[in-house]
Short mmCIF file of C-alpha atoms and ligand atoms in Angstrom, two decimals:
data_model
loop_
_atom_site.label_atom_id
_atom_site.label_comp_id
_atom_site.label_asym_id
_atom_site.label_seq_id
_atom_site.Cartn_x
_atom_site.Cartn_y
_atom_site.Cartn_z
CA UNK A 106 83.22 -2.99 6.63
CA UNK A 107 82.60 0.80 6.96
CA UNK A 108 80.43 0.38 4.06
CA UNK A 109 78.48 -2.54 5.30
CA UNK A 110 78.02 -0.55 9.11
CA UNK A 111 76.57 2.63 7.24
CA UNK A 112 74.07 1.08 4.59
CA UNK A 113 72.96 -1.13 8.00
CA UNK A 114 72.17 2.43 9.67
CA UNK A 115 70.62 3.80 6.71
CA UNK A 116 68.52 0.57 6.35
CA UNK A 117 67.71 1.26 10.63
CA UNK A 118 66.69 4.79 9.68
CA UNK A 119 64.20 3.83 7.36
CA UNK A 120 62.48 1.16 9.25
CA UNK A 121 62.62 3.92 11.72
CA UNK A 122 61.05 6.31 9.40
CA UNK A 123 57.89 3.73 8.10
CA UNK A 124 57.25 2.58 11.66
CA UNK A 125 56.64 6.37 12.54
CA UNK A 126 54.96 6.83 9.24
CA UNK A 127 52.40 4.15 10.15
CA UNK A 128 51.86 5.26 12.99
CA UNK A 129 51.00 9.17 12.59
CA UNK A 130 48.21 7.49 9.68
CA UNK A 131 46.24 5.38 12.48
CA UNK A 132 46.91 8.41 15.24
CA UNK A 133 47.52 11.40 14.14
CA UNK A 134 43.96 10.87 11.23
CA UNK A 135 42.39 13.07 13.32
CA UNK A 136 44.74 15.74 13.02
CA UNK A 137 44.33 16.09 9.42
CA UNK A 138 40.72 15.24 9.69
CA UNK A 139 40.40 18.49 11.74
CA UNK A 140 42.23 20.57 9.22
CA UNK A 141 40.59 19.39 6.50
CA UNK A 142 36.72 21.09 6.60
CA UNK A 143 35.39 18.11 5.09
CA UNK A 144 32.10 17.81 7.18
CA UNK A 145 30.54 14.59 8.47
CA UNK A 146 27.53 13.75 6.79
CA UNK A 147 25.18 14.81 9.53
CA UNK A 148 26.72 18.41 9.51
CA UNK A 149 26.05 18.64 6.11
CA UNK A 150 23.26 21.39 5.56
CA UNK A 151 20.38 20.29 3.65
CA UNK A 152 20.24 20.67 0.05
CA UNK A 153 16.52 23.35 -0.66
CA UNK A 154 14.37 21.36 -3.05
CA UNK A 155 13.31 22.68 -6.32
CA UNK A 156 10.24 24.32 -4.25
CA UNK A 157 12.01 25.59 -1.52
CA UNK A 158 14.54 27.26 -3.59
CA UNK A 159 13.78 31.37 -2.72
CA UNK A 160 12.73 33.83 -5.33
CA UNK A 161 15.89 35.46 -7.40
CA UNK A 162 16.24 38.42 -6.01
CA UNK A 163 18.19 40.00 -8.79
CA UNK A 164 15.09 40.46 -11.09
CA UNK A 165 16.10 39.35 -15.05
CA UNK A 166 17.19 42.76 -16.05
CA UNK A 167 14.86 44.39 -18.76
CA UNK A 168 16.29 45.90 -21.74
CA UNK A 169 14.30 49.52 -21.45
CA UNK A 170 16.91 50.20 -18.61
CA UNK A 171 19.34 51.21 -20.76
CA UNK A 172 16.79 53.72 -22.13
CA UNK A 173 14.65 56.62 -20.47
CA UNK A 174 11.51 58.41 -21.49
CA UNK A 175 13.04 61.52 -23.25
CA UNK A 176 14.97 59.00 -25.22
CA UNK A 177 12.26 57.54 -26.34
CA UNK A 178 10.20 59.74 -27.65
CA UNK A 179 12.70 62.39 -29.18
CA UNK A 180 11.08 62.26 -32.13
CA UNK A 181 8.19 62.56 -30.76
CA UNK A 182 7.19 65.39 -28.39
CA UNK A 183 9.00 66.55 -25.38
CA UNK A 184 8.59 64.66 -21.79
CA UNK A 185 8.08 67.24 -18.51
CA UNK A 186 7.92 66.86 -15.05
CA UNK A 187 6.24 69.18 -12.29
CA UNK A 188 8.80 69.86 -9.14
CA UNK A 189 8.65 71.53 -5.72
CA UNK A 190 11.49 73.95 -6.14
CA UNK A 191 13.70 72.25 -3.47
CA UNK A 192 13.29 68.98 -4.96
CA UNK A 193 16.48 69.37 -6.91
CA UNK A 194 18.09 69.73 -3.58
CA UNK A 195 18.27 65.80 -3.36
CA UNK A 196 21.27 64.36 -5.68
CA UNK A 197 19.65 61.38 -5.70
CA UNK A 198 16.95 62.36 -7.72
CA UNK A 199 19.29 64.09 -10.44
CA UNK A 200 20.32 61.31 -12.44
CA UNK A 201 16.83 60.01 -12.96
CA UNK A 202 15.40 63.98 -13.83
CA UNK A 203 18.32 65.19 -16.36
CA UNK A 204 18.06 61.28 -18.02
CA UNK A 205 14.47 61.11 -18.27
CA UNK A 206 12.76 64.96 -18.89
CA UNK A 207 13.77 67.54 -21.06
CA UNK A 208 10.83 69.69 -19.84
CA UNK A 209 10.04 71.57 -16.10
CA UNK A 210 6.77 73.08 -14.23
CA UNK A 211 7.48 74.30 -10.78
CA UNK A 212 4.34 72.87 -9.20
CA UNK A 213 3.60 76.18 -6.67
CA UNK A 214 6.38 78.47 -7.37
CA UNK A 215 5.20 80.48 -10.25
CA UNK A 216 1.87 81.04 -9.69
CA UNK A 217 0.95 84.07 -8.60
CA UNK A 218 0.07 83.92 -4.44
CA UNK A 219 3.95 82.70 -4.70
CA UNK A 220 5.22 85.86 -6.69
CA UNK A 221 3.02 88.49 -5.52
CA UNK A 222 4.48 90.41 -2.60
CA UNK A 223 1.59 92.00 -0.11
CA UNK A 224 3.50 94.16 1.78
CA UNK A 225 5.62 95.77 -0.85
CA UNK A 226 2.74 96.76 -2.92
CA UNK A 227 1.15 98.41 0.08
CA UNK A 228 4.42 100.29 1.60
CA UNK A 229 4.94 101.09 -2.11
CA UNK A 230 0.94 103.24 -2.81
CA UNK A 231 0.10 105.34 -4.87
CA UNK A 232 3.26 103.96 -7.31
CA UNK A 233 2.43 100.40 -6.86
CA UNK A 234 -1.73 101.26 -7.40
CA UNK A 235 -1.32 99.63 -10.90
CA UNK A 236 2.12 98.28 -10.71
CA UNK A 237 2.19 95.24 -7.86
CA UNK A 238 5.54 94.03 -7.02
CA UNK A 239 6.54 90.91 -7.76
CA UNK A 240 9.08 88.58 -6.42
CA UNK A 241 10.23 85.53 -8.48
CA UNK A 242 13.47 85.00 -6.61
CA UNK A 243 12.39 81.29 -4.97
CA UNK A 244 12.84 79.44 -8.29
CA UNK A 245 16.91 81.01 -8.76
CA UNK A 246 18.33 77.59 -8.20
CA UNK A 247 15.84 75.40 -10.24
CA UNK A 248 16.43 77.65 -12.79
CA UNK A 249 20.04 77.23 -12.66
CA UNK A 250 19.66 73.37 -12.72
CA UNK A 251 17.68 73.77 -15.33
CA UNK A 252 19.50 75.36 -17.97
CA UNK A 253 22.93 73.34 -16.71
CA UNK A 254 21.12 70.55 -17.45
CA UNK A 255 19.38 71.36 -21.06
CA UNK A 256 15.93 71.32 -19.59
CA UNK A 257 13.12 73.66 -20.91
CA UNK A 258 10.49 75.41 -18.43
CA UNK A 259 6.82 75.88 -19.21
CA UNK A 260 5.82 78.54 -16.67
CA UNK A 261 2.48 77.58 -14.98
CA UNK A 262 0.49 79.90 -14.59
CA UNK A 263 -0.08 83.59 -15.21
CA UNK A 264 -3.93 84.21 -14.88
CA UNK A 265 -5.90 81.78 -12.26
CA UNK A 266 -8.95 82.03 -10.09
CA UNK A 267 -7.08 79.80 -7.83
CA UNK A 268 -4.18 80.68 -5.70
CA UNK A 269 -3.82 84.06 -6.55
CA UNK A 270 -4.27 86.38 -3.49
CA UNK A 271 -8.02 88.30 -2.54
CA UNK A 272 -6.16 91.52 -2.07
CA UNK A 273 -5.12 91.61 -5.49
CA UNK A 274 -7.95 92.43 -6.59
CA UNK A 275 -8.89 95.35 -3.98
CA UNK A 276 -8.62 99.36 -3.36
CA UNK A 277 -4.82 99.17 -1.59
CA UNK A 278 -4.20 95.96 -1.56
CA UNK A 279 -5.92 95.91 1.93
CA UNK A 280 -7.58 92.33 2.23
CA UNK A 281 -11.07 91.87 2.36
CA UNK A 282 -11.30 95.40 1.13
CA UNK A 283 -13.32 97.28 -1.57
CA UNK A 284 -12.40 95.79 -5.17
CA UNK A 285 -10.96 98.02 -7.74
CA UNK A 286 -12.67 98.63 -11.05
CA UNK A 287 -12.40 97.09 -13.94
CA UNK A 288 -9.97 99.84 -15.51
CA UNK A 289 -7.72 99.39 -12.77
CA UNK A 290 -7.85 95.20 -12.71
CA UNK A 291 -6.98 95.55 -16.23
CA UNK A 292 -3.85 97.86 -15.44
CA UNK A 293 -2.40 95.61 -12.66
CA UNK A 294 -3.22 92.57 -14.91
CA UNK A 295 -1.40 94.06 -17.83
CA UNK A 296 1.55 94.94 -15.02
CA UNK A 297 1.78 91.46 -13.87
CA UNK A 298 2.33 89.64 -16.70
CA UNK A 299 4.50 92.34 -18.23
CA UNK A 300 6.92 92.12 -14.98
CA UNK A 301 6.74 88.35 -14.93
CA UNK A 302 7.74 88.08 -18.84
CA UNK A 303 10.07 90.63 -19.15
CA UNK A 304 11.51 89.11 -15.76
CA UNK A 305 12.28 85.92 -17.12
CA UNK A 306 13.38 86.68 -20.27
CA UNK A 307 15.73 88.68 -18.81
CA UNK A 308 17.19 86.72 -15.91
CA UNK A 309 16.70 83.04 -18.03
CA UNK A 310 17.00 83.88 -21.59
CA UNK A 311 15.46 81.31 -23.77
CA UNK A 312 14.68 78.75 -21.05
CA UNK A 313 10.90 79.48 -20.66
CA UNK A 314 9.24 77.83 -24.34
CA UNK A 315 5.83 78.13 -23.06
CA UNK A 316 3.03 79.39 -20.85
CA UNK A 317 0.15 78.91 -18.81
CA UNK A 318 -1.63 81.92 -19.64
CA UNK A 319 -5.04 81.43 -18.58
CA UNK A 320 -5.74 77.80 -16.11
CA UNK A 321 -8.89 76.26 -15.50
CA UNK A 322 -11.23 79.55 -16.76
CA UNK A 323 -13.83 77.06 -18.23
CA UNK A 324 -16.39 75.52 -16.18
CA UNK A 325 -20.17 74.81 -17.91
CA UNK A 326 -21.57 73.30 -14.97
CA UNK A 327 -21.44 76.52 -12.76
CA UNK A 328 -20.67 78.80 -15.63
CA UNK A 329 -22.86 81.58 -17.72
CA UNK A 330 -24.23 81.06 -21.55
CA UNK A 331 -20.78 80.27 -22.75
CA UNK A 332 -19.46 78.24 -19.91
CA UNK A 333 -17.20 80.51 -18.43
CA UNK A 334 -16.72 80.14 -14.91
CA UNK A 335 -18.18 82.56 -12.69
CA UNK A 336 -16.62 82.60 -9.43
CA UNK A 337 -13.41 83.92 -10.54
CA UNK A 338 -12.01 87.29 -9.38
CA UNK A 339 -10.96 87.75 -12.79
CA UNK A 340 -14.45 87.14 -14.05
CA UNK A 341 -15.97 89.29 -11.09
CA UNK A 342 -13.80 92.23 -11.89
CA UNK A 343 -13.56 92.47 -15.24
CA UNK A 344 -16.07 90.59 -17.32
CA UNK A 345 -15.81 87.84 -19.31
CA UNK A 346 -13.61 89.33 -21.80
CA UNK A 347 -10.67 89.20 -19.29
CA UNK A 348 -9.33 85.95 -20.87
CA UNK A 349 -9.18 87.98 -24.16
CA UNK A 350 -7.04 90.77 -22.12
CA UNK A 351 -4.70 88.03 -20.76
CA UNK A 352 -3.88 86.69 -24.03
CA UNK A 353 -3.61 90.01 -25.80
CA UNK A 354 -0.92 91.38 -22.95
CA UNK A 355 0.49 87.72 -22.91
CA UNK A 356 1.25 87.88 -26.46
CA UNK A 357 2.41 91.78 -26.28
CA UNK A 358 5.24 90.51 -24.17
CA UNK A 359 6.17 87.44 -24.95
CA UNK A 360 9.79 86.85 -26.09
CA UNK A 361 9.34 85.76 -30.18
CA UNK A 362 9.01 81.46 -30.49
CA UNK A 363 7.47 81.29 -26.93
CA UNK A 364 3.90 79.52 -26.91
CA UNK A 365 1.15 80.92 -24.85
CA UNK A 366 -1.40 77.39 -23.80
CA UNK A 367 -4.99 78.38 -21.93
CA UNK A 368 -4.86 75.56 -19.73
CA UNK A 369 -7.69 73.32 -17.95
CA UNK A 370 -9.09 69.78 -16.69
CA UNK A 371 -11.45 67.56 -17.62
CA UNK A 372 -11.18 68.99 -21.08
CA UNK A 373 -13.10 65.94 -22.84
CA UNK A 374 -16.15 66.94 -20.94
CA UNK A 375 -15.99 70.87 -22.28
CA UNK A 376 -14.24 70.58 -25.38
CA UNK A 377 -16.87 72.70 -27.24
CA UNK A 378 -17.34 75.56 -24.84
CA UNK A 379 -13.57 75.70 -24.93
CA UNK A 380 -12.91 75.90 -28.58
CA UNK A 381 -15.74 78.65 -28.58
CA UNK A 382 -14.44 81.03 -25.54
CA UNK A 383 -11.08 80.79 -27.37
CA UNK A 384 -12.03 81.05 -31.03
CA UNK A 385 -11.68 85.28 -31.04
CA UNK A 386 -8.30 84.65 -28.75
CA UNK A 387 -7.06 82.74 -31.64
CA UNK A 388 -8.47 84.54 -34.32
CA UNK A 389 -6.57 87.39 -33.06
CA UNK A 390 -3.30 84.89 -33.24
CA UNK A 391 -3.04 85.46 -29.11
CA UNK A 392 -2.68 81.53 -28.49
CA UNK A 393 -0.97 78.47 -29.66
CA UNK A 394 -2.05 75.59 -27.66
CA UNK A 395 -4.01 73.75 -25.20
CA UNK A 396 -3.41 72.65 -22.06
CA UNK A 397 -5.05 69.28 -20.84
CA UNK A 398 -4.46 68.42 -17.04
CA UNK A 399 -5.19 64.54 -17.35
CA UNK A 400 -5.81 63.83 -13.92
CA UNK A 401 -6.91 60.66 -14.50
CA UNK A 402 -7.31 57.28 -13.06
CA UNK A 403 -7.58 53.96 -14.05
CA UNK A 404 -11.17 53.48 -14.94
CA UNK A 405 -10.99 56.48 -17.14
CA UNK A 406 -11.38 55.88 -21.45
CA UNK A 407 -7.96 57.31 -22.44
CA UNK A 408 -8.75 56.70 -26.25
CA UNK A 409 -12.39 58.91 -25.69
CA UNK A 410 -11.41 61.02 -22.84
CA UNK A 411 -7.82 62.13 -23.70
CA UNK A 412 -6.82 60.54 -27.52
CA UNK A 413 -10.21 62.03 -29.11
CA UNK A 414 -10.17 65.63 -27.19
CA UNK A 415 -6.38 66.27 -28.17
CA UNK A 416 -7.28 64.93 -32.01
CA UNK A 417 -10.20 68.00 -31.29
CA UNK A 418 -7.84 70.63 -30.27
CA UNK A 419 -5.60 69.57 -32.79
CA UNK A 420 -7.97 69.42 -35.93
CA UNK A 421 -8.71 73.07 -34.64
CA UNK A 422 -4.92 74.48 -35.24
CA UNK A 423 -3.91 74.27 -31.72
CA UNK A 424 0.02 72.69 -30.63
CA UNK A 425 -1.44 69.94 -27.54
CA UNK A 426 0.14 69.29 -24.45
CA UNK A 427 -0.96 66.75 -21.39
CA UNK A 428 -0.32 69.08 -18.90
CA UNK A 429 -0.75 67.68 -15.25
CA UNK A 430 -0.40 64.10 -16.05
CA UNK A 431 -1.06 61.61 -13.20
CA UNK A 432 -3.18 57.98 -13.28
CA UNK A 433 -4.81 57.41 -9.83
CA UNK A 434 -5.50 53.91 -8.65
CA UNK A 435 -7.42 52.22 -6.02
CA UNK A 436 -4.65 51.34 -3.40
CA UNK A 437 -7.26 47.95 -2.60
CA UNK A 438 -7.17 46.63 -5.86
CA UNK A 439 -4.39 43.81 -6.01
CA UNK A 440 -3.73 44.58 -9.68
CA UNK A 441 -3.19 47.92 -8.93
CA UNK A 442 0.25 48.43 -10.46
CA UNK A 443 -0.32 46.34 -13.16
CA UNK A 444 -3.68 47.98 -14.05
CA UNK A 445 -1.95 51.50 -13.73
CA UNK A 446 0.86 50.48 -16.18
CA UNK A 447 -1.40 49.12 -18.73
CA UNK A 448 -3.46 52.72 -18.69
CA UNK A 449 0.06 54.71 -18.89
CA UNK A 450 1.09 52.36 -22.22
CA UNK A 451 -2.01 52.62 -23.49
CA UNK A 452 -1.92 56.56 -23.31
CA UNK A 453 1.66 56.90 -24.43
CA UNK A 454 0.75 54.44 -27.46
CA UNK A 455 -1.90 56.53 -28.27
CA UNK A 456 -0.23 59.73 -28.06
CA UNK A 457 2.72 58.33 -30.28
CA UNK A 458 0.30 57.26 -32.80
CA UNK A 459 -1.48 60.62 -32.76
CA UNK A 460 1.49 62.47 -33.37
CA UNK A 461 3.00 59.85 -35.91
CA UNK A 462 -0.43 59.74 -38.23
CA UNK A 463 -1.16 64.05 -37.91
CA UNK A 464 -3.91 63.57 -36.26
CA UNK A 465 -2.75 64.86 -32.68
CA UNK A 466 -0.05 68.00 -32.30
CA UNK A 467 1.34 66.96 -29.31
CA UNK A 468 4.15 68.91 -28.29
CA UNK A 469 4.96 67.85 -24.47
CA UNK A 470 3.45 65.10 -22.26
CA UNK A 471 3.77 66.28 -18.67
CA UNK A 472 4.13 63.97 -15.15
CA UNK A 473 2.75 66.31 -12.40
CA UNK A 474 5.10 65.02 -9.87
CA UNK A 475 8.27 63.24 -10.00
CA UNK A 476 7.32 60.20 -7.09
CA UNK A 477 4.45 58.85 -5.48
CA UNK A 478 4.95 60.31 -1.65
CA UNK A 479 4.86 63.66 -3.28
CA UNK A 480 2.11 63.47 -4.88
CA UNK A 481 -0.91 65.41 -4.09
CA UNK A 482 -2.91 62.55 -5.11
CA UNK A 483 0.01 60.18 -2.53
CA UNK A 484 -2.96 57.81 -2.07
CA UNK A 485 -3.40 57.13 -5.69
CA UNK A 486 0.10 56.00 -6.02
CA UNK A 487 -0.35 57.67 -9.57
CA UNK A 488 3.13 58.50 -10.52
CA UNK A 489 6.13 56.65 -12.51
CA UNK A 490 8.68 56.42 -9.00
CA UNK A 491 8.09 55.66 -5.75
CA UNK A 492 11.50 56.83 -3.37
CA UNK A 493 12.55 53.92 -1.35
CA UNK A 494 14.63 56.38 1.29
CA UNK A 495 17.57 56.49 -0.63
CA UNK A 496 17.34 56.39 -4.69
CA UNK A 497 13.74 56.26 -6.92
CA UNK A 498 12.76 52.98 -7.99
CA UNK A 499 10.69 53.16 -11.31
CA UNK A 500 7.40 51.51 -10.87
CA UNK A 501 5.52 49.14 -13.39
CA UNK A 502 3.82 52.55 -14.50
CA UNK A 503 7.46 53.46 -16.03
CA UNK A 504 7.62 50.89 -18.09
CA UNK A 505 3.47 51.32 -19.28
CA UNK A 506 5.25 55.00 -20.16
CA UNK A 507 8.00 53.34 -22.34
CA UNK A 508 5.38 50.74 -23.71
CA UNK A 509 7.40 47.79 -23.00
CA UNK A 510 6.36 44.82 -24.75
CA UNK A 511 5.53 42.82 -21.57
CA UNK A 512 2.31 44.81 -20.68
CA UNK A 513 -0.76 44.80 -22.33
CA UNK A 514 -1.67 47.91 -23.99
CA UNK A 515 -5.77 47.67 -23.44
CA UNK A 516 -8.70 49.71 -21.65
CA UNK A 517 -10.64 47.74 -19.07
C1 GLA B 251 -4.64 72.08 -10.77
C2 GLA B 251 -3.57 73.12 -11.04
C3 GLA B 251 -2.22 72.64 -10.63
C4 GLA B 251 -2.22 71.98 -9.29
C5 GLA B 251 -3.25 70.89 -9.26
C6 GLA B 251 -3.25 70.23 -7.92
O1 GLA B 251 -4.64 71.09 -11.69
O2 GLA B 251 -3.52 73.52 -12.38
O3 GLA B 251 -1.34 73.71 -10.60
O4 GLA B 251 -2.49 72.94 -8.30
O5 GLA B 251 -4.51 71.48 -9.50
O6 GLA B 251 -1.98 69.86 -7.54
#
């Protein structure tokens, strides 16, 4: 009987429990309907079409990034870049300048109206007459990051019409004064490169592998018989022959190994009065190479203006180096990037090929700047980077640089 009384309450107990079980699935749905995110199928959002489907914004990554231009062309010749001083202030910018150049010009910092000093040659007369006093101090830190980071300096530029102070070349240093003669130009020319060497060599040992000697001396349009150009100090002062006297003094004090360039633009156009003016310079072993700017832009013949004047230089027995390399383009034209990268390829093809086949002795290929907004030519957009605010982004033109496959190596 106990048994019978307990499996009746057990069998109460579940009819109990199904009852309530029933009843929580036609009531208490909603409960679990809530929990569960399941959405209705009006709140479901609407699936993009094939069409609407946005852009990937993660672009398919491109195998040259795991490369950079110094990389590249090792084997080749060496790849620069021109700095401001204080660029290498910005730690952003160090990863892409150690990976990418083994080779530094400081864009204003060595040349001469930045290492001349006008009142300490005047407080220092009669001493300083012949011996100006130089200050080189603003490019300690570059210097520094240099050689920490295995990057060689080409020093740009000793002897220049351009940005090198008036009252250098006058009776006290007074300017607008009476110019000295020619003996005494020759003395403080001699001076000047002899402190500037000798400076270097011994504050930076071994970092400086080349000079600008001589920049932009060469100028047949406004020039006499042999093209040199006239409305230089250096020309007024001394003569024509003071190109001879730079290279000479130059070479008398350059550390043994260093390379001493005359350096200048447009070169395709003067090749010939070039080669002349320097033919006794070289005769007298006083040079080793040739500079060539290439300021250029995108309607410019690289194979004419730049592959066939460096073949010149080099059938002549000069080393070659693209100096001042930057490729302008018109800002308007909506190929602009694409047009830019195609010159860059087609230059660095050519350049390869030169150097590959013997024909060109290129020993450096300069980028005179390292992003567009710093650019003296900004408007041009003619660099490899472009700074975004916080990091560089490489441009289209980086890739021309490393010849990717993708872009077409022609001239239009
Ligand atoms: C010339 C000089 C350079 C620089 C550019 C303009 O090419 O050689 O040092 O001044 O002009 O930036």
């Amino acid at each position: 009987m106990k048994c019978s009384v307990s499996r009746t309450v057990r069998l109460l107990i579940a009819l109990l429990l199904i009852v309530s079980m029933l009843a929580a699935c036609s009531n208490g749905g909603n409960q679990s309907t809530q929990e569960n995110t399941t959405p209705t199928p009006t709140e479901v959002p609407a699936t993009p079409t094939a069409t609407e489907v946005p852009a990937s914004p993660t672009p398919t990554p491109n195998p040259l990034d795991s490369m950079t231009l110094k990389e590249k062309y090792k084997d080749d010749f060496m790849i620069g870049v021109a700095m401001p001083a204080n660029i290498i202030n910005n730690a952003a910018f160090k990863d892409v300048i150690v990976g990418n150049f083994n080779s530094m010009t400081f864009e204003n910092e060595t040349k001469p109206d930045a290492i001349l000093r006008k009142d300490e040659c005047q407080k220092g007369l009669p001493d300083t007459y012949t011996e100006p006093v130089i200050n080189v101090s603003a490019i300690a830190r570059s210097m520094q990051f240099a050689k920490e980071n295995g990057i060689k300096v080409r020093f740009h530029t000793l002897i220049w019409h351009s940005q090198t102070p008036s009252w250098f070349f006058t009776e006290d240093y007074t300017p607008n004064g009476q110019r000295v003669t020619r003996d005494v130009m020759l003395k403080r020319m001699e001076s000047y490169i002899r402190q500037v060497m000798t400076y270097m060599e011994e504050n930076y040992p071994g970092q400086i592998y080349c000079y600008d000697v001589v920049n932009e001396a060469i100028d047949p349009p406004h020039g006499d018989a042999n093209g040199m150009r006239k409305d230089s100090p250096w020309y007024e002062v001394i003569g024509p022959d003071f190109m001879n006297y730079a290279f000479e003094y130059a070479r008398k004090y350059a550390p043994e190994g260093v390379d001493l360039y005359y350096n200048d633009y447009n070169c395709f156009s003067k090749s010939a009065q070039i080669i002349e003016c320097l033919r006794p310079i070289k005769e007298a072993g006083n040079i080793d190479g040739i500079g060539m700017q290439s300021h250029i832009s995108t309607t410019d013949n690289v194979d004419r203006q730049i592959r066939g004047t460096a073949a010149k230089f080099s059938a002549e027995g000069y080393k070659v180096q693209l100096t001042e390399l930057d490729i302008g383009v018109s800002s308007t034209n909506k190929n602009a990037e694409e047009l830019q990268a195609m010159k860059y390829c087609v230059l660095f093809k050519k350049m390869q090929q030169g150097k590959q086949n013997g024909t060109i002795n290129i020993d450096c290929i300069t980028i005179w700047g390292l992003y567009d907004s710093v650019s003296w030519r900004r408007e041009e957009m003619p660099l490899l980077y472009r700074f975004d605010g916080s990091k560089l982004v490489k441009k289209r033109a980086w890739y021309g640089a490393m010849q990717d496959p993708e872009i077409k190596a022609v001239e239009y």
